[in-house]
Amino acid sequence: MKKNIDVIVEYLDRLFPDAKTELYYENDFQLLVAIIMSAQTTDKQVNKVNKELFKVLKNPIDWLELGLKKIENYIKSIWFYKTKARNIYKTCEILSKTDLSVFDTIEKLQTLYWVWIKTAKVFLSVTKWTSVLAVDTHVHRVLNRLWIVNTKTPLETDKKVEQIFTREDLARFHHTLILFWRYICKSRKPLCVDCELKNVCKYYKNNIL
Ligand code: SF4
């Protein structure tokens, strides 16, 4: 198992040596807002909105002064914009009174309005405040395809990964894994032909061989 994990981590490092988030942001607060917006939406769509918005909305006070209705209007091209606008607004209310740097753990971030465990983990990984792996359906799919876990749900996978990976691996793996599922190990029609992980892949063995 350890040998396979080393092979997988090393291969993804080679594939994506400069892996980092594809979300656009200029400071940690904007990153958190972008992550809240990105649930069930592509980074590309979120960036399209935020490239303009973040030029003027740089901190929680800016968003509060804009007001909820206008936030809704500016982000209405994003899925679930009404819920996300409300979540951003409520989060800004808290962050206008307490500095974001105080929320430096998963547990503390989750006390912010509607910040899910995945949102918290993505934020901590990208800011490098701590090394964690955010598990969603995509990460769950790839880790199961590669035999790293044998689980039924993302939640179950999430509980396992911290026991399997070292902190050092998690810091890099979070970013390389996102790019891997997004561009290569896709849900439908993964690009197996050129993938060097065929030998350690359950999906390849069961579906392609
Ligand atoms: S062989 Fe295919 S399914 Fe397996 S990890 Fe590579 S791209 Fe994904």
Short mmCIF file of C-alpha atoms and ligand atoms in Angstrom, two decimals:
data_model
loop_
_atom_site.label_atom_id
_atom_site.label_comp_id
_atom_site.label_asym_id
_atom_site.label_seq_id
_atom_site.Cartn_x
_atom_site.Cartn_y
_atom_site.Cartn_z
CA MET A 1 0.00 0.00 0.00
CA LYS A 2 2.72 2.48 1.04
CA LYS A 3 4.65 1.70 -2.14
CA ASN A 4 1.56 2.37 -4.30
CA ILE A 5 0.87 5.66 -2.52
CA ASP A 6 4.44 6.79 -3.14
CA VAL A 7 4.08 5.89 -6.83
CA ILE A 8 0.77 7.78 -7.12
CA VAL A 9 1.95 10.88 -5.25
CA GLU A 10 5.19 10.99 -7.25
CA TYR A 11 3.36 10.55 -10.60
CA LEU A 12 0.91 13.36 -9.85
CA ASP A 13 3.82 15.57 -8.78
CA ARG A 14 5.45 14.94 -12.14
CA LEU A 15 2.21 15.59 -14.04
CA PHE A 16 1.44 18.83 -12.23
CA PRO A 17 4.69 20.27 -10.81
CA ASP A 18 3.14 23.73 -10.28
CA ALA A 19 -0.23 22.55 -9.00
CA LYS A 20 -2.26 25.21 -7.23
CA THR A 21 -5.88 26.28 -7.04
CA GLU A 22 -7.41 27.57 -10.27
CA LEU A 23 -9.66 29.96 -8.34
CA TYR A 24 -8.88 33.65 -8.77
CA TYR A 25 -8.28 35.68 -5.57
CA GLU A 26 -6.02 38.41 -4.24
CA ASN A 27 -6.18 37.81 -0.49
CA ASP A 28 -7.25 35.07 1.95
CA PHE A 29 -10.67 36.59 2.55
CA GLN A 30 -11.43 36.65 -1.18
CA LEU A 31 -10.24 33.04 -1.40
CA LEU A 32 -12.82 32.02 1.22
CA VAL A 33 -15.56 33.86 -0.68
CA ALA A 34 -14.50 32.20 -3.95
CA ILE A 35 -14.55 28.75 -2.32
CA ILE A 36 -18.06 29.35 -0.93
CA MET A 37 -19.17 30.38 -4.43
CA SER A 38 -17.53 27.40 -6.10
CA ALA A 39 -19.75 24.66 -4.59
CA GLN A 40 -21.36 22.77 -7.49
CA THR A 41 -20.02 25.41 -9.90
CA THR A 42 -16.88 25.41 -12.02
CA ASP A 43 -13.87 27.49 -11.00
CA LYS A 44 -14.02 29.03 -14.46
CA GLN A 45 -17.52 30.40 -13.86
CA VAL A 46 -16.60 31.70 -10.40
CA ASN A 47 -13.48 33.40 -11.79
CA LYS A 48 -15.51 35.07 -14.52
CA VAL A 49 -17.60 36.80 -11.86
CA ASN A 50 -14.81 37.50 -9.39
CA LYS A 51 -12.25 38.96 -11.80
CA GLU A 52 -14.37 42.12 -11.82
CA LEU A 53 -15.97 41.86 -8.38
CA PHE A 54 -12.73 41.39 -6.45
CA LYS A 55 -11.29 44.61 -7.88
CA VAL A 56 -13.69 46.53 -5.65
CA LEU A 57 -14.78 44.03 -2.99
CA LYS A 58 -11.60 43.33 -1.05
CA ASN A 59 -12.80 42.84 2.55
CA PRO A 60 -15.96 41.94 4.53
CA ILE A 61 -16.99 45.59 5.00
CA ASP A 62 -17.02 46.13 1.22
CA TRP A 63 -19.50 43.23 0.83
CA LEU A 64 -21.69 44.40 3.72
CA GLU A 65 -21.86 47.91 2.28
CA LEU A 66 -22.90 46.47 -1.06
CA GLY A 67 -25.88 44.77 0.60
CA LEU A 68 -27.49 41.38 0.08
CA LYS A 69 -29.69 42.28 -2.91
CA LYS A 70 -26.81 43.68 -4.91
CA ILE A 71 -24.58 40.71 -4.04
CA GLU A 72 -27.33 38.43 -5.39
CA ASN A 73 -27.50 40.50 -8.53
CA TYR A 74 -23.72 40.44 -9.13
CA ILE A 75 -23.37 36.67 -8.65
CA LYS A 76 -26.61 35.55 -10.28
CA SER A 77 -24.81 33.66 -13.07
CA ILE A 78 -23.61 31.19 -10.41
CA TRP A 79 -25.66 28.14 -9.35
CA PHE A 80 -27.60 28.62 -6.10
CA TYR A 81 -26.67 32.30 -6.10
CA LYS A 82 -29.33 33.31 -3.57
CA THR A 83 -28.13 30.83 -0.96
CA LYS A 84 -24.49 31.63 -1.66
CA ALA A 85 -25.11 35.39 -1.48
CA ARG A 86 -26.75 34.93 1.92
CA ASN A 87 -23.91 32.69 3.15
CA ILE A 88 -21.28 35.19 2.02
CA TYR A 89 -23.16 38.07 3.60
CA LYS A 90 -23.56 36.26 6.95
CA THR A 91 -19.89 35.22 6.88
CA CYS A 92 -18.93 38.85 6.23
CA GLU A 93 -20.97 39.95 9.24
CA ILE A 94 -18.81 37.70 11.44
CA LEU A 95 -15.54 38.59 9.71
CA SER A 96 -16.24 42.32 10.03
CA LYS A 97 -15.86 41.84 13.79
CA THR A 98 -13.20 39.11 13.97
CA ASP A 99 -10.08 38.74 11.84
CA LEU A 100 -10.04 35.75 9.48
CA SER A 101 -6.65 34.62 10.83
CA VAL A 102 -8.40 33.59 14.06
CA PHE A 103 -10.23 30.86 12.13
CA ASP A 104 -7.14 28.75 11.57
CA THR A 105 -8.53 25.24 12.12
CA ILE A 106 -11.28 23.18 10.48
CA GLU A 107 -13.38 23.41 13.64
CA LYS A 108 -13.04 27.19 13.94
CA LEU A 109 -13.73 27.77 10.24
CA GLN A 110 -16.90 25.72 10.57
CA THR A 111 -18.21 28.22 13.11
CA LEU A 112 -18.40 30.71 10.26
CA TYR A 113 -21.79 30.83 8.60
CA TRP A 114 -22.34 27.85 6.34
CA VAL A 115 -18.70 26.86 5.93
CA TRP A 116 -18.76 23.11 5.32
CA ILE A 117 -15.92 20.77 6.25
CA LYS A 118 -14.89 20.59 2.58
CA THR A 119 -14.87 24.40 2.28
CA ALA A 120 -12.75 24.62 5.43
CA LYS A 121 -10.29 22.01 4.16
CA VAL A 122 -9.91 23.59 0.74
CA PHE A 123 -9.29 26.96 2.39
CA LEU A 124 -6.67 25.60 4.81
CA SER A 125 -4.91 23.69 2.03
CA VAL A 126 -4.72 26.60 -0.39
CA THR A 127 -3.60 29.10 2.25
CA LYS A 128 -1.17 26.42 3.50
CA TRP A 129 -2.28 27.18 7.06
CA THR A 130 -2.42 23.41 7.51
CA SER A 131 -2.12 20.23 5.40
CA VAL A 132 -5.44 18.53 4.76
CA LEU A 133 -7.13 16.79 1.86
CA ALA A 134 -10.61 18.00 0.97
CA VAL A 135 -12.70 15.01 -0.08
CA ASP A 136 -15.60 15.49 -2.47
CA THR A 137 -17.25 13.04 -4.88
CA HIS A 138 -14.36 13.41 -7.36
CA VAL A 139 -11.59 12.76 -4.84
CA HIS A 140 -13.64 9.89 -3.44
CA ARG A 141 -13.94 8.41 -6.95
CA VAL A 142 -10.21 8.61 -7.76
CA LEU A 143 -9.04 7.25 -4.40
CA ASN A 144 -11.35 4.27 -4.82
CA ARG A 145 -10.28 3.69 -8.42
CA LEU A 146 -6.68 3.57 -7.23
CA TRP A 147 -7.37 1.16 -4.33
CA ILE A 148 -6.19 3.76 -1.85
CA VAL A 149 -9.52 3.36 -0.09
CA ASN A 150 -12.40 0.96 -0.48
CA THR A 151 -15.30 3.09 0.66
CA LYS A 152 -18.92 3.81 -0.20
CA THR A 153 -19.23 7.54 0.50
CA PRO A 154 -17.04 10.68 0.45
CA LEU A 155 -17.58 10.99 4.19
CA GLU A 156 -16.17 7.52 4.76
CA THR A 157 -13.23 8.34 2.48
CA ASP A 158 -12.65 11.59 4.34
CA LYS A 159 -12.26 9.70 7.62
CA LYS A 160 -9.72 7.30 6.10
CA VAL A 161 -7.36 9.65 4.25
CA GLU A 162 -5.81 11.26 7.29
CA GLN A 163 -4.74 7.82 8.52
CA ILE A 164 -3.23 6.90 5.15
CA PHE A 165 -1.24 9.95 4.02
CA THR A 166 1.57 11.79 5.74
CA ARG A 167 1.11 15.53 6.35
CA GLU A 168 3.84 16.19 3.81
CA ASP A 169 2.04 14.17 1.11
CA LEU A 170 -1.32 15.79 1.87
CA ALA A 171 0.05 19.31 1.37
CA ARG A 172 0.93 18.55 -2.28
CA PHE A 173 -1.60 15.83 -3.00
CA HIS A 174 -4.62 18.08 -2.36
CA HIS A 175 -3.67 20.27 -5.34
CA THR A 176 -2.34 17.63 -7.73
CA LEU A 177 -5.34 15.36 -7.12
CA ILE A 178 -7.83 18.08 -8.07
CA LEU A 179 -6.07 18.64 -11.39
CA PHE A 180 -5.83 14.88 -11.93
CA TRP A 181 -9.59 14.25 -11.58
CA ARG A 182 -10.44 17.41 -13.49
CA TYR A 183 -8.29 16.77 -16.54
CA ILE A 184 -7.34 13.07 -16.61
CA CYS A 185 -9.20 10.71 -14.29
CA LYS A 186 -12.59 12.15 -15.23
CA SER A 187 -15.83 10.65 -14.06
CA ARG A 188 -16.82 9.57 -17.58
CA LYS A 189 -14.22 8.47 -20.06
CA PRO A 190 -11.04 8.87 -18.01
CA LEU A 191 -7.93 9.32 -20.16
CA CYS A 192 -6.45 5.94 -19.28
CA VAL A 193 -4.39 5.40 -22.41
CA ASP A 194 -1.56 7.67 -21.32
CA CYS A 195 -2.00 7.27 -17.57
CA GLU A 196 0.96 5.68 -15.77
CA LEU A 197 -1.21 4.41 -12.93
CA LYS A 198 -2.83 1.58 -14.89
CA ASN A 199 -0.94 -1.04 -12.89
CA VAL A 200 -2.37 0.17 -9.60
CA CYS A 201 -5.85 1.03 -10.85
CA LYS A 202 -8.94 -1.01 -10.02
CA TYR A 203 -11.05 0.83 -12.61
CA TYR A 204 -8.57 0.05 -15.38
CA LYS A 205 -8.33 -3.59 -14.39
CA ASN A 206 -12.14 -4.04 -14.23
CA ASN A 207 -13.24 -1.87 -17.14
CA ILE A 208 -10.48 -1.46 -19.70
CA LEU A 209 -8.24 -4.51 -19.59
S1 SF4 B 1 -5.84 4.32 -15.40
FE1 SF4 B 1 -7.64 5.58 -15.93
S2 SF4 B 1 -9.10 5.28 -14.25
FE2 SF4 B 1 -7.08 4.59 -13.57
S3 SF4 B 1 -6.18 6.34 -12.53
FE3 SF4 B 1 -5.46 6.41 -14.64
S4 SF4 B 1 -6.96 7.71 -15.70
FE4 SF4 B 1 -7.89 7.10 -13.75
#
